Amino acid sequence: MSGPDPGTRGHDPGPGGPDSSRGKWAVLATVSLGIFMAFLDATVVNMAVPALMQSFSTSVNQASWVLNGYAMVFVVLMISMGRLADQFGRKLLYMIGLTVFTAGSALCGAASSIGLLIGFRLLQAVGAAIMTPVSLALVSQAFPVSERGRAVGVWAAVGAVASAAGPTLGGVLTQYLSWHWVFLVNIPVGLVSLGVSAWLLRESRLTAASAPVDWLGMAPLSAGLLALVWALIKSRDYGWTSPIILGLFAVAAVLVALFVAWEKRAPWPMLRLELFRDRAFQAANLVNLVTGFSVMGALFLLPIFLVRLAGYNELRAAVAITPVPLLVMLTAPFIGRATDLTASGGAGPSPDGAPGATGAPGTAAGADPWVLVLVGFAPMAVGLWLYSRLGADVEFSRTVLPSVAVGLGMGLAAVPATAVATARLRPDDLGVGSGVYAVARLLGAVLGISVLVAVLTTAMDSRLAAELARIRGEIRQERSIPQAVREDVERQLASVTSSRLESGQPLQIPQENQLVSYIAAALALETQAQVGQQIEAEVARLPANLPAAKREAAITAIKERVRSQARAEIQQQAQIGAQRLHSFLLRAERRLKGAVAAAFSLAYQVTLGVEVAGGLALLLVLPRPRA
């Protein structure tokens, strides 16, 4: 192949070179503001969806695109934006991304229709897709490899805390202010970050910035990722085997194949395919894909389970999840420091930071970070298993231990993997390589949520159908309850659906005193004919020669006595029936909630299975220590 060798491209740190007086930690703090907003806005809208539906009088499907559109654009553009940053300037692209994101946030907050809001969310996502890979590249260029672990640990912790804190913050802002503030809160943070970034960050780019942009590579890759993410999101509506979803997967496969074929011959490829031959880079992205599927999928399900089934309020559910980001935040700097120490055991990286440099993570001197990653998979597995053991009546104390285990495992696994992923990149690949790494985690999360929703829905429907059939059979045998009441209960049971049960109200269970009146009315209708027949029978036994006045008085007395006795019997039977029906409905509710809890348990078992399989796969792709 003719043309320049992409691997020989130079790296221009920009005018003035490194400016140590401004401090690498100040750079980290600056870009952390941007990454916090980008990851926060991926989840902050979750709790605001009901308010959006009410405000715009729209359906849940349309409102869901406020979330889905952001995720799609985020994934589709990150790799391409990372390459443009490498080529035209990382500070420049970061500032553009931050500006677009802040402007998009302001427009979202002022949106007057759901269509405009979705459109402005797409604009906001463009800014986030630019900022995310560029922020990691800026951190990586500011720190030497020997200190990069701690810096990347902080970066990862900020992203984890933002993602996990999003639903809670969104709920608080929506409840106490309005849904507009879910977006407007970004404006002051964005403006401050813009000012600080303009003053503090230094520019860096490839010396070959004048080379042509690889549009023929970017186009099929972006379109392929779009088809893939669209298929994953819409699989919840159409089903995994529908022609539409299978067609989208086929389109994604063809486009990615075209991308790979072009990149092999492109003189200035946007993404050097040699990166994926590096076993350490493969392993780091596998960790991101697996943890994105398992942990992000699990954290997506947990608030739904706790709020809609276990009866927690949003704040209590948020506190139950808080140990995950808290443990990541607390452990990440220490794990990053440990990564720095193990990775600096050799002679240090080569000047150009090429993969395979002595002492870089993943070589013989730096194999220890993978020990931390593998150790981290163990508590994550324990935490996911404990999540699968939660019941519908779970006590708050039982939610803490699994969240602690998952958070500790995430800190141990994700931070070293991120440090390795960035340490393996050449300086001219920092942006695009960081984009690949971020896409791996987001694709894992989107895939995980799609698969888990499908598993949960299928399992919930089958378990509910089986349990409802048994309960309906049992209510027919409750002879102490009037037939009309049994039929009414059966109609209630027939209306129980997975969505209604998730809301925490599978059945309307009245108080016993309400049931007494309800059953008594039904019994009165049932016994009305019997009471009339008894009165007629007793009247017929009266003496035929009884004077008319006495006969009338006797008939009145018979009616009052028979009706009084009937009322007493009805009241007694109604009390017995009400107690039995109330107990029956409570048992039915517990059993139905138990069926749904079992479906959630199965979904968590899937996350556990994927996490364990990912750990085993990681053993196969880990870099082999040099002799």
XYZ file of C-alpha atoms in Angstrom:
627
model
C 0.000 0.000 0.000
C 1.334 3.381 -0.931
C 0.993 6.590 0.962
C 2.162 7.747 4.366
C 2.328 5.296 7.198
C -0.262 6.319 9.801
C 1.870 4.841 12.505
C 4.591 7.425 11.868
C 2.441 10.488 12.257
C 3.819 13.052 14.635
C 2.238 14.650 17.646
C 2.163 18.391 18.160
C 1.474 19.409 21.754
C 0.534 22.845 20.573
C 1.958 26.293 21.080
C 4.158 26.580 24.088
C 4.156 22.851 24.831
C 3.202 21.596 28.265
C 2.479 24.268 30.816
C 3.294 22.709 34.169
C 2.504 25.943 36.030
C -1.194 25.402 35.381
C -1.013 21.891 36.750
C -2.147 18.571 35.414
C -4.583 18.138 38.305
C -6.259 21.417 37.380
C -6.709 20.020 33.868
C -8.320 16.916 35.348
C -10.659 19.008 37.502
C -11.634 21.136 34.508
C -12.529 18.320 32.144
C -14.250 16.461 34.988
C -16.905 19.200 34.998
C -17.701 18.481 31.370
C -17.682 14.710 31.720
C -19.894 14.952 34.799
C -22.543 16.833 32.824
C -22.308 14.510 29.814
C -22.798 11.311 31.819
C -25.304 12.923 34.180
C -27.594 13.849 31.306
C -27.645 10.271 30.052
C -29.725 9.312 33.126
C -30.969 12.528 34.755
C -34.098 12.615 32.577
C -35.308 9.159 33.698
C -37.354 10.431 36.630
C -38.654 13.409 34.634
C -40.373 11.312 31.934
C -43.787 11.228 33.725
C -43.691 15.007 34.123
C -42.780 15.409 30.435
C -45.705 13.202 29.414
C -48.086 15.304 31.493
C -46.630 18.638 30.397
C -46.772 17.832 26.668
C -49.756 15.436 26.765
C -47.712 12.815 24.961
C -47.307 9.037 25.056
C -44.604 7.106 26.847
C -43.220 5.883 23.498
C -42.714 9.410 22.230
C -41.352 10.648 25.549
C -38.882 7.754 25.657
C -37.051 9.280 22.691
C -35.866 12.038 24.992
C -33.720 9.244 26.476
C -33.176 7.044 23.430
C -32.186 9.861 21.090
C -29.481 11.036 23.472
C -28.041 7.518 23.808
C -28.063 6.938 20.044
C -26.228 10.128 19.114
C -23.827 9.652 22.032
C -22.740 6.215 20.787
C -22.777 6.964 17.055
C -20.539 10.050 17.100
C -17.973 9.409 19.810
C -15.354 7.570 17.743
C -15.565 10.010 14.843
C -15.417 13.020 17.149
C -12.393 11.551 18.881
C -10.568 11.299 15.560
C -11.507 14.860 14.549
C -10.126 16.041 17.893
C -6.863 14.185 17.275
C -6.574 15.828 13.882
C -7.804 19.389 14.424
C -7.103 19.993 18.090
C -8.395 18.411 21.271
C -8.883 21.676 23.117
C -10.725 23.141 20.112
C -13.095 20.173 19.828
C -13.617 20.027 23.586
C -14.586 23.699 23.649
C -16.940 23.174 20.686
C -18.526 20.180 22.389
C -18.952 22.043 25.662
C -20.526 25.007 23.862
C -22.936 22.810 21.889
C -23.873 20.872 25.031
C -24.541 24.033 27.063
C -26.567 25.605 24.255
C -28.518 22.371 23.824
C -29.274 22.313 27.545
C -30.645 25.859 27.421
C -32.824 25.027 24.411
C -34.099 21.829 26.076
C -35.120 23.809 29.139
C -37.057 26.254 26.972
C -38.665 23.664 24.664
C -42.377 24.240 24.041
C -43.212 20.863 22.494
C -42.065 17.270 22.776
C -40.787 17.379 19.184
C -38.576 20.385 19.918
C -37.355 18.808 23.141
C -36.294 15.630 21.317
C -34.536 17.697 18.655
C -32.677 19.786 21.225
C -31.719 16.606 23.116
C -30.064 15.355 19.933
C -28.091 18.615 19.785
C -27.147 18.215 23.436
C -25.975 14.661 22.721
C -23.729 15.902 19.905
C -21.918 18.078 22.441
C -21.647 15.187 24.904
C -20.331 12.870 22.176
C -17.561 15.365 21.433
C -16.635 16.022 25.057
C -16.454 12.443 26.319
C -13.595 10.949 24.272
C -11.759 14.266 24.116
C -11.884 14.671 27.904
C -10.176 11.312 28.433
C -7.602 12.201 25.775
C -6.898 15.547 27.492
C -6.418 13.788 30.833
C -4.155 11.175 29.245
C -1.962 13.777 27.541
C -1.677 15.838 30.747
C -0.333 12.944 32.849
C 2.676 10.721 32.226
C 1.970 6.993 32.040
C 3.474 6.539 35.500
C 0.731 8.759 37.011
C -2.082 8.128 34.590
C -3.783 5.480 36.739
C -4.810 7.916 39.462
C -5.980 10.485 36.932
C -7.997 7.966 34.965
C -9.375 6.652 38.258
C -10.743 10.088 39.095
C -12.120 10.447 35.553
C -13.858 7.083 35.795
C -15.206 7.880 39.260
C -16.701 11.169 38.043
C -18.471 9.381 35.183
C -19.753 6.618 37.472
C -21.032 9.048 40.090
C -22.730 11.186 37.435
C -24.482 8.191 35.820
C -25.685 6.804 39.145
C -26.692 10.187 40.590
C -28.679 11.181 37.498
C -32.041 9.601 38.398
C -31.930 10.920 41.972
C -31.025 14.474 40.966
C -33.608 14.376 38.189
C -36.293 13.297 40.642
C -35.423 16.033 43.152
C -35.326 18.785 40.499
C -38.586 17.618 38.934
C -40.399 17.294 42.254
C -39.294 20.533 43.897
C -38.779 22.778 40.841
C -39.867 21.498 37.405
C -38.610 19.262 34.604
C -37.114 22.362 32.926
C -34.426 22.506 35.615
C -33.192 19.036 34.708
C -31.642 20.815 31.705
C -31.253 24.387 32.944
C -28.968 23.306 35.793
C -26.275 22.618 33.162
C -26.073 26.238 32.027
C -24.098 27.798 34.912
C -21.831 24.739 35.140
C -21.241 24.827 31.398
C -20.436 28.558 31.344
C -17.962 28.235 34.216
C -16.361 25.220 32.570
C -16.047 27.106 29.265
C -14.225 29.984 30.903
C -11.843 27.775 32.856
C -11.183 25.511 29.868
C -10.339 28.434 27.601
C -7.751 29.675 30.096
C -6.319 26.412 31.355
C -6.286 23.768 28.631
C -3.453 23.628 26.100
C -3.951 22.623 22.516
C -2.643 19.362 21.064
C -3.118 17.814 17.652
C -1.400 15.681 15.054
C 1.321 17.395 13.065
C -0.550 15.997 10.046
C -3.645 18.063 10.747
C -3.699 19.145 7.107
C -4.248 15.537 5.949
C -7.683 14.812 4.482
C -10.416 13.739 6.856
C -11.345 10.087 6.419
C -15.012 10.733 5.617
C -15.240 7.413 3.768
C -14.351 5.727 7.025
C -16.485 7.851 9.315
C -19.667 7.488 7.224
C -20.070 3.682 7.278
C -18.910 3.416 10.892
C -21.367 6.038 12.123
C -24.214 4.594 10.036
C -23.397 1.076 11.231
C -23.410 2.138 14.879
C -26.691 3.976 14.296
C -28.312 0.828 12.868
C -26.941 -1.263 15.723
C -28.102 1.033 18.517
C -31.484 1.568 16.826
C -31.957 -2.202 16.644
C -31.043 -2.643 20.312
C -33.432 0.086 21.442
C -36.366 -0.902 19.216
C -35.988 -4.607 20.045
C -38.028 -3.813 23.166
C -40.971 -2.884 20.935
C -40.689 -5.287 17.995
C -38.943 -8.310 19.505
C -35.489 -9.668 18.747
C -36.613 -11.930 15.901
C -38.784 -9.430 14.024
C -37.800 -8.700 10.382
C -37.178 -5.025 11.224
C -34.687 -5.793 13.999
C -32.944 -8.568 12.073
C -32.728 -6.240 9.077
C -31.136 -3.502 11.169
C -28.586 -5.947 12.554
C -27.770 -7.070 9.008
C -27.341 -3.458 7.859
C -25.060 -2.752 10.826
C -22.923 -5.815 10.027
C -22.558 -4.857 6.353
C -21.645 -1.237 7.153
C -19.063 -2.217 9.747
C -17.561 -4.718 7.288
C -17.322 -1.933 4.692
C -15.663 0.283 7.281
C -13.054 -2.369 8.102
C -12.366 -3.045 4.402
C -11.831 0.668 3.733
C -9.683 1.281 6.794
C -7.278 -1.455 5.701
C -6.449 0.494 2.539
C -7.077 4.120 3.539
C -3.896 6.268 3.408
C -5.038 8.256 6.462
C -7.493 5.961 8.320
C -9.631 7.455 11.037
C -9.058 4.361 13.192
C -5.941 2.228 12.968
C -7.133 -1.374 13.041
C -3.790 -2.338 14.579
C -5.217 -1.120 17.877
C -7.506 -4.144 18.018
C -4.566 -6.526 17.646
C -3.216 -5.287 20.959
C -4.407 -7.846 23.523
C -4.350 -5.294 26.352
C -6.597 -2.932 24.393
C -8.902 -5.853 23.555
C -9.082 -6.865 27.204
C -9.751 -3.315 28.402
C -12.649 -2.907 25.981
C -14.010 -6.328 26.926
C -14.073 -5.204 30.573
C -15.986 -2.086 29.575
C -18.469 -4.046 27.469
C -19.118 -6.601 30.227
C -19.403 -4.103 33.075
C -21.607 -1.868 30.936
C -23.961 -4.802 30.303
C -23.969 -6.233 33.817
C -23.605 -3.285 36.158
C -25.404 -0.587 34.160
C -28.141 -3.073 33.312
C -28.490 -4.056 36.955
C -28.619 -0.438 38.093
C -31.290 0.254 35.469
C -33.493 -2.497 36.929
C -32.900 -1.824 40.621
C -34.816 1.494 40.979
C -37.770 -0.003 39.070
C -37.765 -2.988 41.400
C -37.441 -0.986 44.616
C -39.918 1.790 43.769
C -42.596 -0.020 41.797
C -42.553 -3.397 43.472
C -40.979 -3.113 46.913
C -42.790 0.155 47.665
C -39.754 2.396 48.251
C -39.956 6.080 47.481
C -37.481 7.552 44.999
C -35.198 8.956 47.684
C -34.968 5.682 49.589
C -34.286 3.770 46.384
C -31.562 6.275 45.488
C -29.913 5.782 48.887
C -29.995 2.017 48.337
C -28.062 2.475 45.076
C -25.695 5.155 46.401
C -23.004 2.701 47.638
C -22.203 1.815 44.016
C -20.999 5.269 42.856
C -19.751 6.077 46.347
C -17.461 3.027 46.428
C -16.250 3.740 42.900
C -15.539 7.351 43.860
C -13.719 6.415 47.084
C -11.665 3.539 45.699
C -10.853 4.864 42.217
C -7.935 7.145 43.218
C -6.345 4.396 45.341
C -6.855 1.749 42.676
C -5.451 4.174 40.133
C -2.402 4.756 42.328
C -1.905 0.997 42.644
C -2.104 0.774 38.869
C 0.550 3.473 38.557
C 2.885 1.595 40.905
C 2.529 -1.757 39.172
C 2.742 -0.218 35.720
C 5.967 1.678 36.468
C 8.000 -1.344 37.453
C 9.938 -1.340 34.190
C 12.076 1.203 32.495
C 9.104 3.370 31.669
C 7.248 3.982 28.460
C 8.949 4.764 25.222
C 8.975 8.422 24.192
C 6.198 7.994 21.635
C 4.031 5.931 23.920
C 3.819 3.123 21.423
C 2.088 -0.054 22.452
C 4.363 -2.632 23.895
C 6.638 -0.052 25.514
C 8.572 -1.394 28.427
C 6.745 -0.860 31.639
C 3.437 0.037 30.026
C 0.453 -1.686 31.537
C -0.065 -5.084 30.075
C 3.590 -5.967 29.620
C 5.625 -8.126 31.938
C 6.417 -5.209 34.192
C 2.831 -4.040 34.186
C 0.790 -7.229 34.329
C -0.421 -6.545 37.856
C -3.276 -4.205 36.845
C -5.040 -7.223 35.339
C -4.873 -8.928 38.717
C -6.866 -6.007 40.122
C -9.360 -6.307 37.261
C -9.874 -10.033 37.841
C -10.134 -9.524 41.607
C -12.788 -6.859 40.948
C -14.941 -9.312 39.017
C -15.399 -11.398 42.191
C -17.245 -8.824 44.368
C -19.227 -7.708 41.316
C -20.426 -11.294 40.868
C -21.320 -11.538 44.567
C -23.264 -8.273 44.397
C -25.208 -9.306 41.299
C -26.028 -12.656 42.906
C -27.289 -10.881 46.038
C -29.467 -8.616 43.872
C -31.029 -11.759 42.389
C -31.998 -12.878 45.914
C -34.040 -9.780 46.759
C -37.750 -10.313 47.343
C -40.695 -7.970 46.918
C -40.732 -7.296 50.684
C -36.992 -6.630 50.876
C -35.755 -4.693 53.891
C -33.570 -1.690 53.239
C -30.596 -3.205 55.061
C -30.487 -6.080 52.568
C -29.973 -3.697 49.637
C -26.781 -2.188 51.058
C -24.420 -5.181 50.898
C -24.951 -6.003 47.193
C -24.530 -2.331 46.256
C -21.300 -2.154 48.261
C -20.018 -5.316 46.559
C -20.876 -4.054 43.058
C -19.327 -0.636 43.734
C -16.131 -2.160 45.109
C -15.869 -4.513 42.144
C -16.433 -1.681 39.682
C -13.667 0.363 41.285
C -11.252 -2.566 41.182
C -12.037 -3.566 37.589
C -12.928 -0.427 35.635
C -10.134 1.887 36.782
C -7.154 -0.355 35.889
C -8.828 -1.304 32.606
C -9.290 2.367 31.685
C -5.689 3.146 32.599
C -4.475 0.258 30.458
C -6.680 1.266 27.527
C -5.269 4.796 27.441
C -1.689 3.727 28.163
C -1.733 1.506 25.069
C -2.590 4.413 22.771
C -0.106 6.359 20.685
C -0.319 10.113 21.227
C -1.999 10.543 17.827
C -4.697 8.008 18.749
C -5.712 9.325 22.160
C -9.002 10.841 20.994
C -10.209 8.099 18.696
C -8.992 5.354 21.047
C -10.777 6.950 23.974
C -13.885 7.093 21.780
C -13.676 3.354 21.111
C -13.311 2.674 24.823
C -16.290 4.880 25.771
C -18.444 3.345 23.013
C -17.704 -0.140 24.370
C -19.198 0.751 27.740
C -22.239 2.502 26.287
C -22.915 -0.296 23.814
C -22.677 -2.731 26.701
C -25.197 -0.677 28.662
C -27.643 -0.327 25.741
C -27.326 -4.033 24.937
C -27.722 -4.957 28.597
C -30.837 -2.867 29.104
C -32.417 -4.201 25.898
C -31.682 -7.840 26.750
C -32.725 -7.486 30.385
C -35.989 -5.740 29.498
C -36.767 -8.580 27.082
C -35.897 -11.226 29.692
C -37.857 -9.427 32.394
C -40.956 -8.928 30.246
C -41.018 -12.502 28.954
C -40.426 -14.019 32.381
C -42.948 -11.705 34.017
C -45.688 -12.506 31.519
C -45.196 -16.273 31.770
C -44.987 -16.306 35.562
C -47.971 -14.011 35.941
C -50.087 -16.098 33.574
C -49.325 -19.282 35.497
C -49.906 -17.708 38.919
C -53.105 -15.944 37.857
C -54.527 -19.213 36.507
C -53.914 -20.885 39.867
C -55.410 -17.977 41.822
C -58.518 -17.844 39.637
C -59.039 -21.552 40.217
C -58.757 -21.046 43.968
C -61.242 -18.157 44.116
C -63.861 -20.342 42.420
C -63.593 -22.773 45.349
C -64.276 -20.110 48.000
C -67.925 -21.034 48.613
C -68.163 -18.728 51.614
C -67.996 -15.831 49.155
C -71.052 -15.069 46.967
C -70.812 -16.060 43.328
C -71.230 -12.468 42.138
C -68.275 -11.385 44.309
C -66.126 -14.274 43.051
C -66.875 -13.307 39.469
C -65.981 -9.693 40.204
C -62.654 -10.762 41.755
C -61.943 -12.877 38.674
C -62.517 -9.825 36.481
C -60.040 -7.882 38.630
C -57.500 -10.678 38.303
C -57.957 -10.752 34.539
C -57.029 -7.061 34.382
C -53.741 -7.591 36.221
C -50.850 -6.954 33.810
C -47.115 -6.701 34.216
C -47.229 -2.898 33.912
C -49.978 -2.630 36.533
C -48.116 -4.955 38.877
C -44.874 -3.006 38.434
C -46.727 0.064 39.685
C -47.076 -1.642 43.061
C -50.890 -1.981 42.861
C -51.672 -5.394 41.345
C -55.072 -5.596 43.093
C -57.351 -3.126 44.795
C -57.673 -4.564 48.310
C -60.437 -2.838 50.320
C -60.577 -2.824 54.100
C -62.548 -5.615 55.745
C -65.418 -3.293 56.766
C -65.809 -2.241 53.130
C -65.832 -5.874 52.072
C -68.543 -6.671 54.640
C -70.919 -4.167 53.035
C -69.959 -5.330 49.561
C -70.511 -9.027 50.332
C -73.670 -8.336 52.358
C -75.233 -6.596 49.356
C -74.408 -9.565 47.159
C -75.779 -12.012 49.749
C -78.962 -9.951 50.076
C -79.562 -10.280 46.346
C -78.881 -14.015 46.513
C -81.265 -14.608 49.481
C -84.023 -12.226 48.392
C -86.035 -14.960 46.689
C -85.488 -17.347 49.607
C -86.730 -14.758 52.094
C -89.866 -14.223 50.010
C -90.526 -17.954 49.805
C -90.097 -18.362 53.571
C -92.491 -15.507 54.242
C -95.061 -17.013 51.875
C -94.703 -20.432 53.506
C -95.291 -19.063 57.025
C -98.198 -16.886 55.889
C -99.804 -19.954 54.322
C -99.782 -21.706 57.694
C -101.855 -18.973 59.382
C -105.409 -20.041 60.404
C -107.890 -19.412 57.616
C -110.532 -18.005 59.981
C -108.189 -15.383 61.437
C -109.803 -11.911 61.455
C -108.446 -9.560 58.806
C -106.871 -7.086 61.236
C -105.082 -9.839 63.147
C -104.062 -11.483 59.892
C -102.456 -8.253 58.681
C -100.602 -7.841 61.978
C -99.424 -11.454 61.874
C -98.124 -11.091 58.296
C -96.246 -7.926 59.248
C -94.682 -9.689 62.220
C -93.666 -12.660 60.048
C -92.010 -10.374 57.495
C -90.077 -8.463 60.152
C -88.927 -11.630 61.911
C -87.870 -13.463 58.744
C -86.105 -10.413 57.345
C -84.399 -9.708 60.662
C -83.170 -13.276 60.873
C -81.985 -13.070 57.256
C -80.143 -9.816 57.932
C -78.400 -11.321 60.951
C -77.390 -14.396 58.979
C -76.251 -12.250 56.020
C -74.207 -10.043 58.344
C -72.568 -13.055 59.971
C -71.836 -14.679 56.603
C -70.613 -11.364 55.201
C -68.135 -10.956 58.067
C -66.807 -14.472 57.532
C -66.644 -13.967 53.767
C -64.971 -10.566 54.133
C -62.247 -12.003 56.344
C -61.638 -14.860 53.915
C -61.706 -12.599 50.871
C -59.383 -10.042 52.447
C -56.905 -12.756 53.359
C -57.244 -14.288 49.913
C -56.543 -10.971 48.158
C -53.531 -10.279 50.358
C -52.147 -13.727 49.580
C -52.861 -13.197 45.883
C -51.039 -9.875 45.926
C -48.010 -11.399 47.637
C -47.976 -14.283 45.175
C -48.252 -12.003 42.162
C -45.523 -9.732 43.472
C -43.476 -12.837 44.141
C -43.933 -13.864 40.503
C -42.675 -10.479 39.352
C -39.794 -10.600 41.849
C -38.846 -13.980 40.390
C -38.766 -12.389 36.926
C -36.451 -9.657 38.212
C -34.324 -12.358 39.836
C -33.966 -14.110 36.490
C -32.897 -10.849 34.848
C -30.245 -10.366 37.537
C -29.083 -13.935 37.012
C -28.541 -13.020 33.367
C -26.324 -10.093 34.417
C -24.428 -12.465 36.685
C -24.006 -14.999 33.887
C -22.695 -12.358 31.489
C -20.297 -11.047 34.138
C -18.920 -14.522 34.873
C -18.640 -15.341 31.160
C -16.875 -12.011 30.623
C -14.381 -12.826 33.365
C -13.600 -16.176 31.745
C -13.281 -14.546 28.328
C -10.942 -11.974 29.837
C -8.588 -14.755 30.913
C -8.349 -15.822 27.288
C -7.539 -12.390 25.838
C -5.276 -11.022 28.556
C -1.788 -10.126 27.321
C 0.777 -12.831 27.943
C 3.661 -11.767 30.210
C 6.980 -11.570 28.469
C 9.647 -14.032 29.497
